[in-house]
Amino acid sequence: MSLEKTILIINRYSSFFLDGIKSTLIIAAFSVLLGTVFGTLMATMRMSRIKPLKILATIYIEFVRGTPLMVQLTFMFYGLPMAGITFPDISFIPNFSRYTAGIVAMSMNSCAYVAEIIRSGIQAVDVGQMEAARSLGFRHSQAMSMVILPQAVRNILPALGNEFVTVIKESSIVSVIGIADLMFRTNDVIALTYRSLECLLVAAVIYFILTFTSGRLVALTERKLSYGRK
Amino acid sequence: MEENNGRVLLEVRHLHKCFGKLTVLEDINTTFRKNEVVSIIGPSGGGKSTFLRCLNLLEVPTSGEIFFDGVDICAAKSDINLHRQKMGMVFQQFNLFNNMNVMKNMTAAPIRILGMDKEQAEAKAMELLERVDLADRYAAYPHQLSGGQKQRIAIVRALMMNPTVMLFDEPTSALDPEMIGEVLDVMKQLASDGMTMIVVTHEMRFAREVSSRTIFLESGHIEEDKPSHELFDSPESPRLRSFLDKVL
Ligand SMILES: Nc1ncnc2c1ncn2[C@@H]1O[C@H](COP(=O)(O)OP(=O)(O)OP(=O)(O)O)[C@@H](O)[C@H]1O
Ligand SMILES: [Mg+2]
């Protein structure tokens, strides 16, 4: 391995890598966004007093967390079509069905983890906070929005940041269904140059920059929510 | 000590409370009158907190009736949030809202629930803070305050709603000894201002000297319920006698 060769590869194939970064970020951003939205919903169901909702959510969360993402992803893209369920293709967005399958699988997976993050974040808030709010005459929903959730967010946000970092890393798996993400593009460059070591090193550094940056951004937001604490 | 003949504010009838198979309160009957200060004493696990929490339905009674200002608050159609606004509660662990500073802690409920406007609520909060010597801490967050300061603020936070009765659950038990006095002083002040107070406490001096009546609650029963000086000076039941021997 040589530094020169590495620089040469970066220079010559930068468009490959940039393309890959773009796809990786799109997949990760959509997955975390949808995962958070549905994860919140799932957490609400999981904590609901309505038994069937609670059971349904619990089964979903346990099942998704107990099966490999690889299985979930290939099931979406290769399994479902055999049952006649396909993600549609749209002419003006290339590879729409692949992306959709990838994002759906990733966000359904993330949803389960986010739901648990949110639930434990809420349950970590001292019960005395809810009791004090109720004793003043706040309704449950008011106490939730004014007292519990603002405190839960402080527990939830760091874990959610970690989840985003995890999704960025795990999204490299979507290359197996032919999505041209960073991992997929790296393999392209390897095929063209036969330089696995240098190419994988470049990919690793890029992944690291992506995860490290998002980690910092989360830490910054956290500090804003610290309510006067150092 | 003068006999209390204010009007009945709270009436508890045949109150039972079970947690699963465990019966914690069994057939509790008592009344609380306006301007009365009542202490509840008794051994640990006897059901004092559970009883107090039943009064504002933080625990739902298994059976029985609780009349507050003549209304059965256990009845299905009673609006518990409305009743709770009139019952202030002070907890052993203070339970100030950690995400709000002192001013917000105090004004959130009157603004959101009573629809008081912000300036008015803040002026009232400052007035109450001055009364407990904490006017300079209005911008502090709970974690920046000592236990005694937190508890004094918890008390005035409850007062912001103009409650007709204040419930205290061992308000000084989580405090370092040197801070107990400052909280008891606020409570004494409140008592002499005529607030109706129900106080679960291990402070026997407070029970004897400040409260007009004391209830001895043991294993889910009211063993004795009488004027404080009588209860302390001539305890009748052997259980109360042995309890007082231990704590005094
Ligand atoms: N939520 C609950 N679930 C089950 N059991 C409970 C619950 N709350 C209280 N208990 C039980 O009820 C009994 C009475 O408890 P309570 O807290 O009312 O006692 P207490 O007189 O306030 O005691 P202490 O002086 O220690 O505060 C105890 O045996 C306790 O374990
Ligand atoms: Mg107790």
Coordinates of C-alpha atoms and ligand atoms in Angstrom, one line a residue:
Chain A
M1 CA 0.0 0.0 0.0
S2 CA 1.2 3.5 -0.7
L3 CA 0.1 6.9 0.2
E4 CA 0.6 8.0 -3.4
K5 CA -1.7 5.3 -4.8
T6 CA -4.3 6.2 -2.2
I7 CA -4.2 9.9 -3.2
L8 CA -4.3 9.0 -6.8
I9 CA -7.4 6.8 -6.3
I10 CA -9.1 9.6 -4.3
N11 CA -8.4 12.1 -7.1
R12 CA -9.4 9.9 -10.0
Y13 CA -12.5 8.3 -8.5
S14 CA -13.7 11.1 -6.3
S15 CA -17.0 11.2 -8.2
F16 CA -17.6 7.5 -7.3
F17 CA -17.0 8.2 -3.6
L18 CA -19.1 11.4 -3.6
D19 CA -21.9 9.6 -5.3
G20 CA -21.7 6.8 -2.8
I21 CA -21.7 9.3 0.1
K22 CA -24.8 10.9 -1.3
S23 CA -26.7 7.7 -1.5
T24 CA -25.6 6.6 2.0
L25 CA -26.7 9.9 3.5
I26 CA -30.0 9.8 1.7
I27 CA -30.7 6.3 2.9
A28 CA -29.5 7.0 6.5
A29 CA -31.4 10.4 6.8
F30 CA -34.7 8.9 5.5
S31 CA -34.4 5.9 7.6
V32 CA -33.7 7.8 10.8
L33 CA -36.4 10.3 10.1
L34 CA -39.0 7.7 9.3
G35 CA -37.6 5.5 12.1
T36 CA -38.1 8.3 14.6
V37 CA -41.6 9.2 13.4
F38 CA -42.8 5.6 13.5
G39 CA -40.6 4.8 16.5
T40 CA -42.4 7.5 18.5
L41 CA -45.7 6.0 17.4
M42 CA -44.5 2.6 18.3
A43 CA -43.3 3.7 21.7
T44 CA -46.7 5.4 22.3
M45 CA -48.4 2.1 21.5
R46 CA -46.0 0.1 23.6
M47 CA -46.8 2.4 26.6
S48 CA -50.5 2.6 25.9
R49 CA -53.1 1.3 28.3
I50 CA -54.9 -0.3 25.4
K51 CA -53.8 -3.9 25.7
P52 CA -54.0 -5.0 22.0
L53 CA -51.9 -2.0 20.9
K54 CA -49.4 -2.7 23.6
I55 CA -49.1 -6.4 22.7
L56 CA -48.8 -5.6 19.0
A57 CA -46.1 -3.1 19.5
T58 CA -44.2 -5.4 21.9
I59 CA -44.3 -8.3 19.4
Y60 CA -43.1 -6.0 16.6
I61 CA -40.2 -4.5 18.6
E62 CA -39.0 -7.9 19.9
F63 CA -39.3 -9.5 16.5
V64 CA -37.4 -6.8 14.6
R65 CA -34.7 -6.6 17.3
G66 CA -34.4 -10.3 17.3
T67 CA -33.8 -10.9 13.6
P68 CA -30.8 -9.8 11.4
L69 CA -31.1 -6.6 9.3
M70 CA -29.7 -8.6 6.4
V71 CA -32.7 -11.0 6.5
Q72 CA -35.2 -8.1 6.8
L73 CA -33.6 -6.3 3.9
T74 CA -33.4 -9.2 1.5
F75 CA -36.9 -10.2 2.5
M76 CA -38.2 -6.7 1.5
F77 CA -36.4 -6.7 -1.9
Y78 CA -36.3 -10.4 -2.9
G79 CA -38.9 -12.1 -0.7
L80 CA -41.9 -9.8 -1.0
P81 CA -42.0 -9.7 -4.8
M82 CA -42.4 -13.5 -4.8
A83 CA -45.6 -12.9 -2.8
G84 CA -46.6 -10.5 -5.5
I85 CA -45.7 -7.4 -3.5
T86 CA -43.3 -5.1 -5.3
F87 CA -42.2 -1.5 -4.7
P88 CA -43.1 0.5 -7.9
D89 CA -40.5 2.0 -10.2
I90 CA -40.8 5.6 -11.1
S91 CA -39.2 6.6 -14.4
F92 CA -37.6 9.9 -13.3
I93 CA -36.0 8.6 -10.2
P94 CA -33.5 5.9 -11.0
N95 CA -33.6 2.7 -8.9
F96 CA -36.7 4.0 -7.0
S97 CA -37.8 0.5 -6.0
R98 CA -34.4 -0.5 -4.7
Y99 CA -34.2 2.7 -2.7
T100 CA -37.7 2.3 -1.4
A101 CA -37.1 -1.3 -0.3
G102 CA -33.8 -0.2 1.4
I103 CA -35.4 2.7 3.2
V104 CA -38.4 0.8 4.2
A105 CA -36.3 -2.1 5.6
M106 CA -33.9 0.3 7.4
S107 CA -36.6 2.4 8.9
M108 CA -38.7 -0.5 10.0
N109 CA -35.6 -1.8 11.7
S110 CA -34.7 1.6 13.2
C111 CA -38.3 2.1 14.3
A112 CA -38.0 -0.8 16.8
Y113 CA -34.8 0.5 18.3
V114 CA -36.0 4.1 18.4
A115 CA -39.2 2.9 20.1
E116 CA -37.2 1.3 22.9
I117 CA -34.9 4.4 23.2
I118 CA -38.0 6.6 23.6
R119 CA -39.7 4.3 26.0
S120 CA -36.7 4.0 28.3
G121 CA -36.0 7.7 28.0
I122 CA -39.5 8.5 29.2
Q123 CA -39.5 5.9 31.9
A124 CA -36.2 7.1 33.2
V125 CA -37.9 10.4 34.3
D126 CA -38.6 10.2 38.0
V127 CA -42.2 9.3 38.7
G128 CA -42.4 12.1 41.2
Q129 CA -42.3 14.6 38.3
M130 CA -45.6 13.3 37.0
E131 CA -47.1 13.1 40.4
A132 CA -46.2 16.7 41.2
A133 CA -47.7 17.8 37.9
R134 CA -50.9 15.9 38.5
S135 CA -51.2 17.1 42.1
L136 CA -51.2 20.7 40.7
G137 CA -54.1 19.8 38.5
F138 CA -52.4 19.3 35.1
R139 CA -54.0 16.7 32.9
H140 CA -51.9 13.7 32.0
S141 CA -51.3 15.0 28.5
Q142 CA -50.3 18.4 29.8
A143 CA -47.9 16.9 32.3
M144 CA -46.4 14.8 29.6
S145 CA -45.8 17.7 27.2
M146 CA -44.7 20.3 29.8
V147 CA -42.7 18.2 32.3
I148 CA -42.0 14.6 31.2
L149 CA -41.1 14.9 27.5
P150 CA -38.8 17.9 27.9
Q151 CA -36.8 15.8 30.4
A152 CA -37.1 12.6 28.5
V153 CA -35.6 14.3 25.4
R154 CA -32.4 14.8 27.4
N155 CA -32.2 11.0 27.8
I156 CA -33.5 10.2 24.4
L157 CA -31.3 12.6 22.2
P158 CA -27.9 11.1 22.9
A159 CA -29.2 7.6 22.3
L160 CA -31.0 8.8 19.1
G161 CA -27.7 10.3 18.0
N162 CA -26.1 6.9 18.5
E163 CA -28.9 5.3 16.6
F164 CA -28.2 7.7 13.6
V165 CA -24.5 6.7 13.7
T166 CA -25.5 3.1 13.8
V167 CA -27.8 3.5 10.8
I168 CA -25.1 5.2 8.8
K169 CA -22.8 2.3 9.4
E170 CA -25.4 -0.4 9.0
S171 CA -26.7 1.2 5.8
S172 CA -23.6 -0.2 4.1
I173 CA -25.7 -3.4 4.0
V174 CA -28.0 -2.0 1.3
S175 CA -25.3 -2.5 -1.2
V176 CA -26.4 -6.2 -1.3
I177 CA -29.7 -5.2 -3.0
G178 CA -27.8 -3.1 -5.5
I179 CA -28.2 0.4 -4.1
A180 CA -25.1 2.4 -5.1
D181 CA -24.2 3.6 -1.7
L182 CA -20.7 4.3 -0.4
M183 CA -19.9 0.6 0.1
F184 CA -21.2 -0.3 -3.4
R185 CA -19.2 2.5 -5.0
T186 CA -16.1 1.4 -3.2
N187 CA -16.5 -2.1 -4.6
D188 CA -16.8 -0.5 -8.1
V189 CA -13.5 1.3 -7.6
I190 CA -11.9 -1.9 -6.3
A191 CA -13.1 -3.7 -9.5
L192 CA -11.5 -1.0 -11.6
T193 CA -8.2 -0.6 -9.8
Y194 CA -7.7 -3.9 -8.0
R195 CA -6.6 -1.8 -5.0
S196 CA -8.8 -3.3 -2.2
L197 CA -6.6 -2.1 0.6
E198 CA -6.4 1.6 -0.4
C199 CA -10.1 1.7 -1.5
L200 CA -11.4 0.2 1.7
L201 CA -9.2 2.5 3.8
V202 CA -10.7 5.5 2.0
A203 CA -14.2 4.1 2.6
A204 CA -13.5 3.5 6.2
V205 CA -12.2 7.1 6.7
I206 CA -15.3 8.5 4.9
Y207 CA -17.6 6.5 7.1
F208 CA -15.7 7.6 10.2
I209 CA -16.0 11.3 9.1
L210 CA -19.7 10.9 8.6
T211 CA -20.4 9.2 12.0
F212 CA -18.0 11.5 13.9
T213 CA -19.6 14.6 12.5
S214 CA -23.1 13.5 13.3
G215 CA -21.9 12.5 16.7
R216 CA -20.6 16.0 17.3
L217 CA -23.8 17.7 16.0
V218 CA -25.8 15.6 18.4
A219 CA -23.5 16.6 21.3
L220 CA -24.0 20.2 20.4
T221 CA -27.8 20.0 20.5
E222 CA -27.6 18.1 23.8
R223 CA -25.8 21.0 25.4
K224 CA -28.5 23.4 24.4
L225 CA -31.0 21.3 26.3
S226 CA -29.1 21.0 29.5
Y227 CA -31.3 23.4 31.6
G228 CA -28.4 25.3 33.1
R229 CA -26.4 22.2 33.9
K230 CA -22.8 22.1 32.9
Chain B
M1 CA -56.2 24.7 72.6
E2 CA -59.6 25.8 71.2
E3 CA -62.0 23.3 69.8
N4 CA -62.2 23.4 66.1
N5 CA -65.6 24.0 64.7
G6 CA -64.9 25.2 61.2
R7 CA -66.9 23.7 58.4
V8 CA -66.1 20.2 57.2
L9 CA -63.7 20.3 54.2
L10 CA -62.8 16.7 53.7
E11 CA -64.8 13.7 54.9
V12 CA -63.4 10.2 54.5
R13 CA -65.9 7.3 54.8
H14 CA -65.0 3.6 54.9
L15 CA -61.9 4.1 52.9
H16 CA -60.2 0.8 51.9
K17 CA -57.1 0.5 49.8
C18 CA -55.4 -2.7 48.6
F19 CA -52.4 -3.3 46.4
G20 CA -53.2 -6.6 44.9
K21 CA -53.7 -8.9 47.8
L22 CA -52.1 -6.5 50.3
T23 CA -54.6 -4.5 52.3
V24 CA -52.9 -1.2 53.2
L25 CA -55.9 0.8 54.5
E26 CA -58.9 -0.7 56.2
D27 CA -62.0 1.2 56.9
I28 CA -60.6 4.7 57.5
N29 CA -63.1 7.2 58.7
T30 CA -62.3 10.8 59.6
T31 CA -63.0 14.4 58.8
F32 CA -60.9 17.4 58.3
R33 CA -62.3 20.9 59.0
K34 CA -61.4 24.2 57.6
N35 CA -58.3 25.8 59.2
E36 CA -57.5 22.6 61.0
V37 CA -53.8 21.4 61.1
V38 CA -53.7 17.7 61.5
S39 CA -50.7 15.5 61.8
I40 CA -50.6 11.9 60.8
I41 CA -48.0 9.8 62.6
G42 CA -47.3 6.1 62.8
P43 CA -44.7 3.4 62.1
S44 CA -43.2 2.9 58.6
G45 CA -45.3 1.0 56.2
G46 CA -48.5 1.8 58.2
G47 CA -50.2 3.4 55.2
K48 CA -49.7 7.1 56.0
S49 CA -48.5 8.0 52.5
T50 CA -51.1 5.9 50.9
F51 CA -53.8 7.6 52.9
L52 CA -52.6 11.0 52.0
R53 CA -52.3 10.1 48.3
C54 CA -55.8 8.7 48.3
L55 CA -57.1 12.2 49.4
N56 CA -56.0 13.6 46.0
L57 CA -56.5 10.4 44.2
L58 CA -52.8 9.9 43.3
E59 CA -53.8 6.4 44.6
V60 CA -57.3 5.3 43.7
P61 CA -59.2 4.0 46.7
T62 CA -60.3 0.4 46.4
S63 CA -63.6 1.4 48.0
G64 CA -65.1 4.1 50.2
E65 CA -65.9 7.7 49.7
I66 CA -64.0 10.9 50.0
F67 CA -66.1 14.1 50.1
F68 CA -64.2 17.3 49.3
D69 CA -66.3 20.4 49.9
G70 CA -69.4 18.1 49.8
V71 CA -68.5 16.4 46.5
D72 CA -67.6 12.7 46.3
I73 CA -64.3 12.9 44.4
C74 CA -64.2 9.2 44.0
A75 CA -67.4 9.3 41.9
A76 CA -66.9 8.4 38.3
K77 CA -68.0 11.7 36.9
S78 CA -66.1 14.0 39.3
D79 CA -63.4 16.0 37.6
I80 CA -60.3 15.1 39.6
N81 CA -58.1 17.7 37.9
L82 CA -60.4 20.3 39.3
H83 CA -60.2 19.0 42.8
R84 CA -56.5 18.6 42.7
Q85 CA -56.1 22.3 41.9
K86 CA -57.6 23.0 45.3
M87 CA -55.4 20.5 47.1
G88 CA -51.7 21.5 47.3
M89 CA -49.3 18.6 47.8
V90 CA -45.8 18.7 49.1
F91 CA -43.6 15.6 48.6
Q92 CA -40.7 14.2 50.6
Q93 CA -38.6 14.4 47.4
F94 CA -39.7 18.0 46.6
N95 CA -40.4 17.0 42.9
L96 CA -39.7 20.5 41.5
F97 CA -39.8 20.3 37.7
N98 CA -36.2 19.8 36.7
N99 CA -36.7 21.3 33.3
M100 CA -38.0 24.6 34.6
N101 CA -36.4 27.3 36.8
V102 CA -38.0 28.4 40.0
M103 CA -40.2 31.1 38.3
K104 CA -41.5 28.6 35.7
N105 CA -42.1 26.0 38.3
M106 CA -44.3 28.3 40.2
T107 CA -46.2 30.0 37.3
A108 CA -46.7 27.0 34.9
A109 CA -49.8 25.7 36.7
P110 CA -51.6 29.0 37.4
I111 CA -51.0 30.2 33.8
R112 CA -51.9 27.0 32.0
I113 CA -54.6 25.8 34.3
L114 CA -56.2 28.9 35.9
G115 CA -55.5 31.1 32.8
M116 CA -53.8 33.7 35.0
D117 CA -51.8 36.1 32.9
K118 CA -48.0 35.9 33.0
E119 CA -47.3 39.3 34.7
Q120 CA -49.8 38.6 37.4
A121 CA -48.5 35.1 38.0
E122 CA -44.9 36.3 38.2
A123 CA -45.8 39.1 40.6
K124 CA -47.6 36.7 42.8
A125 CA -44.7 34.3 42.6
M126 CA -42.2 37.0 43.7
E127 CA -44.5 37.9 46.6
L128 CA -44.5 34.3 47.8
L129 CA -40.8 33.8 47.2
E130 CA -40.2 36.9 49.4
R131 CA -42.2 35.3 52.1
V132 CA -39.9 32.3 52.1
D133 CA -36.7 34.4 51.7
L134 CA -35.9 33.1 48.2
A135 CA -36.8 36.0 46.0
D136 CA -33.2 36.2 44.7
R137 CA -33.3 32.6 43.5
Y138 CA -36.2 33.0 41.0
A139 CA -34.1 32.2 38.0
A140 CA -32.3 29.2 39.5
Y141 CA -32.9 25.6 38.4
P142 CA -33.8 23.0 41.0
H143 CA -30.3 21.3 40.8
Q144 CA -28.8 24.6 41.9
L145 CA -30.8 24.7 45.1
S146 CA -30.3 23.1 48.5
G147 CA -32.9 20.6 49.8
G148 CA -34.4 23.1 52.2
Q149 CA -34.6 25.7 49.4
K150 CA -36.3 23.2 47.1
Q151 CA -38.8 22.2 49.7
R152 CA -39.7 25.9 50.5
I153 CA -40.2 26.5 46.8
A154 CA -42.3 23.3 46.5
I155 CA -44.5 24.7 49.2
V156 CA -45.0 28.1 47.6
R157 CA -45.4 26.5 44.2
A158 CA -48.5 24.7 45.6
L159 CA -49.7 27.9 47.2
M160 CA -49.7 29.6 43.8
M161 CA -53.0 27.7 43.0
N162 CA -54.7 29.1 46.1
P163 CA -55.4 25.6 47.5
T164 CA -58.1 25.2 50.2
V165 CA -56.0 22.4 51.8
M166 CA -52.4 21.5 51.8
L167 CA -51.2 17.9 52.0
F168 CA -47.6 17.2 53.2
D169 CA -46.0 13.8 52.9
E170 CA -42.9 13.8 55.3
P171 CA -41.8 17.2 54.0
T172 CA -38.6 17.2 56.1
S173 CA -37.6 13.6 55.9
A174 CA -35.2 14.0 53.0
L175 CA -33.5 17.0 54.4
D176 CA -30.2 17.4 56.2
P177 CA -30.8 18.2 59.9
E178 CA -29.7 21.8 59.5
M179 CA -32.4 22.5 56.9
I180 CA -35.3 21.0 58.7
G181 CA -35.9 24.2 60.7
E182 CA -36.3 26.5 57.7
V183 CA -39.0 24.3 56.2
L184 CA -40.9 23.8 59.5
D185 CA -40.8 27.5 60.0
V186 CA -42.6 28.0 56.7
M187 CA -45.2 25.4 57.6
K188 CA -45.7 27.0 61.0
Q189 CA -46.2 30.4 59.3
L190 CA -48.7 28.8 57.0
A191 CA -50.6 27.2 59.9
S192 CA -50.8 30.4 61.7
D193 CA -52.2 32.1 58.6
G194 CA -55.1 29.7 58.8
M195 CA -54.2 27.2 56.1
T196 CA -55.9 23.8 56.4
M197 CA -53.1 21.3 56.6
I198 CA -52.7 17.6 56.7
V199 CA -49.2 16.6 57.5
V200 CA -47.6 13.1 57.5
T201 CA -44.6 13.6 59.7
H202 CA -41.9 12.1 61.9
E203 CA -41.4 15.4 63.6
M204 CA -43.2 14.8 66.9
R205 CA -42.6 18.3 68.1
F206 CA -44.3 19.7 65.1
A207 CA -47.2 17.3 65.6
R208 CA -47.5 18.2 69.2
E209 CA -47.0 21.9 69.1
V210 CA -48.3 23.0 65.7
S211 CA -51.1 20.6 64.8
S212 CA -54.4 20.8 66.7
R213 CA -55.1 17.2 66.1
T214 CA -53.0 14.1 65.6
I215 CA -53.9 10.8 63.9
F216 CA -52.0 7.7 64.8
L217 CA -52.2 5.3 61.8
E218 CA -50.9 1.8 62.4
S219 CA -51.2 -1.2 60.0
G220 CA -53.9 0.5 58.0
H221 CA -56.1 1.4 61.0
I222 CA -56.6 4.7 62.7
E223 CA -55.6 3.7 66.3
E224 CA -56.1 7.1 67.8
D225 CA -57.5 10.4 66.4
K226 CA -57.7 13.3 68.9
P227 CA -56.3 16.7 69.9
S228 CA -52.5 16.6 69.8
H229 CA -51.8 17.4 73.4
E230 CA -54.2 14.6 74.5
L231 CA -52.7 12.1 72.2
F232 CA -49.1 12.9 73.3
D233 CA -49.8 13.5 77.0
S234 CA -52.1 10.5 77.6
P235 CA -51.7 7.9 74.9
E236 CA -54.3 5.2 75.4
S237 CA -53.5 2.3 73.1
P238 CA -50.4 0.2 74.0
R239 CA -49.3 0.4 70.4
L240 CA -49.3 4.2 70.4
R241 CA -47.5 4.1 73.7
S242 CA -44.8 1.8 72.4
F243 CA -44.5 3.9 69.2
L244 CA -44.1 7.1 71.2
D245 CA -41.5 5.4 73.5
K246 CA -39.5 4.6 70.4
V247 CA -39.6 8.0 68.7
L248 CA -39.6 10.5 71.6
Ligands
LIG1 N1 -47.7 1.2 44.7 C1 -47.6 0.3 45.6 N2 -47.7 -1.0 45.2 C2 -47.7 -2.0 46.2 N3 -47.5 -1.8 47.5 C3 -47.4 -0.6 47.9 C4 -47.5 0.5 47.0 N4 -47.4 1.7 47.7 C5 -47.3 1.3 49.0 N5 -47.3 0.0 49.1 C6 -47.3 -0.8 50.4 O1 -48.3 -0.3 51.2 C7 -47.8 -0.2 52.6 C8 -48.0 1.1 53.2 O2 -47.1 2.0 52.5 P1 -47.1 3.6 52.8 O3 -46.0 4.2 51.9 O4 -48.4 4.1 52.8 O5 -46.5 3.6 54.3 P2 -46.1 4.8 55.2 O6 -46.8 4.8 56.4 O7 -46.1 6.1 54.4 O8 -44.6 4.4 55.5 P3 -43.3 5.4 55.6 O9 -43.3 6.0 57.0 O10 -42.1 4.4 55.4 O11 -43.3 6.4 54.5 C9 -46.4 -0.7 52.6 O12 -46.4 -2.1 53.0 C10 -46.0 -0.6 51.2 O13 -45.0 -1.6 50.8
MG2 MG -44.6 7.4 53.5

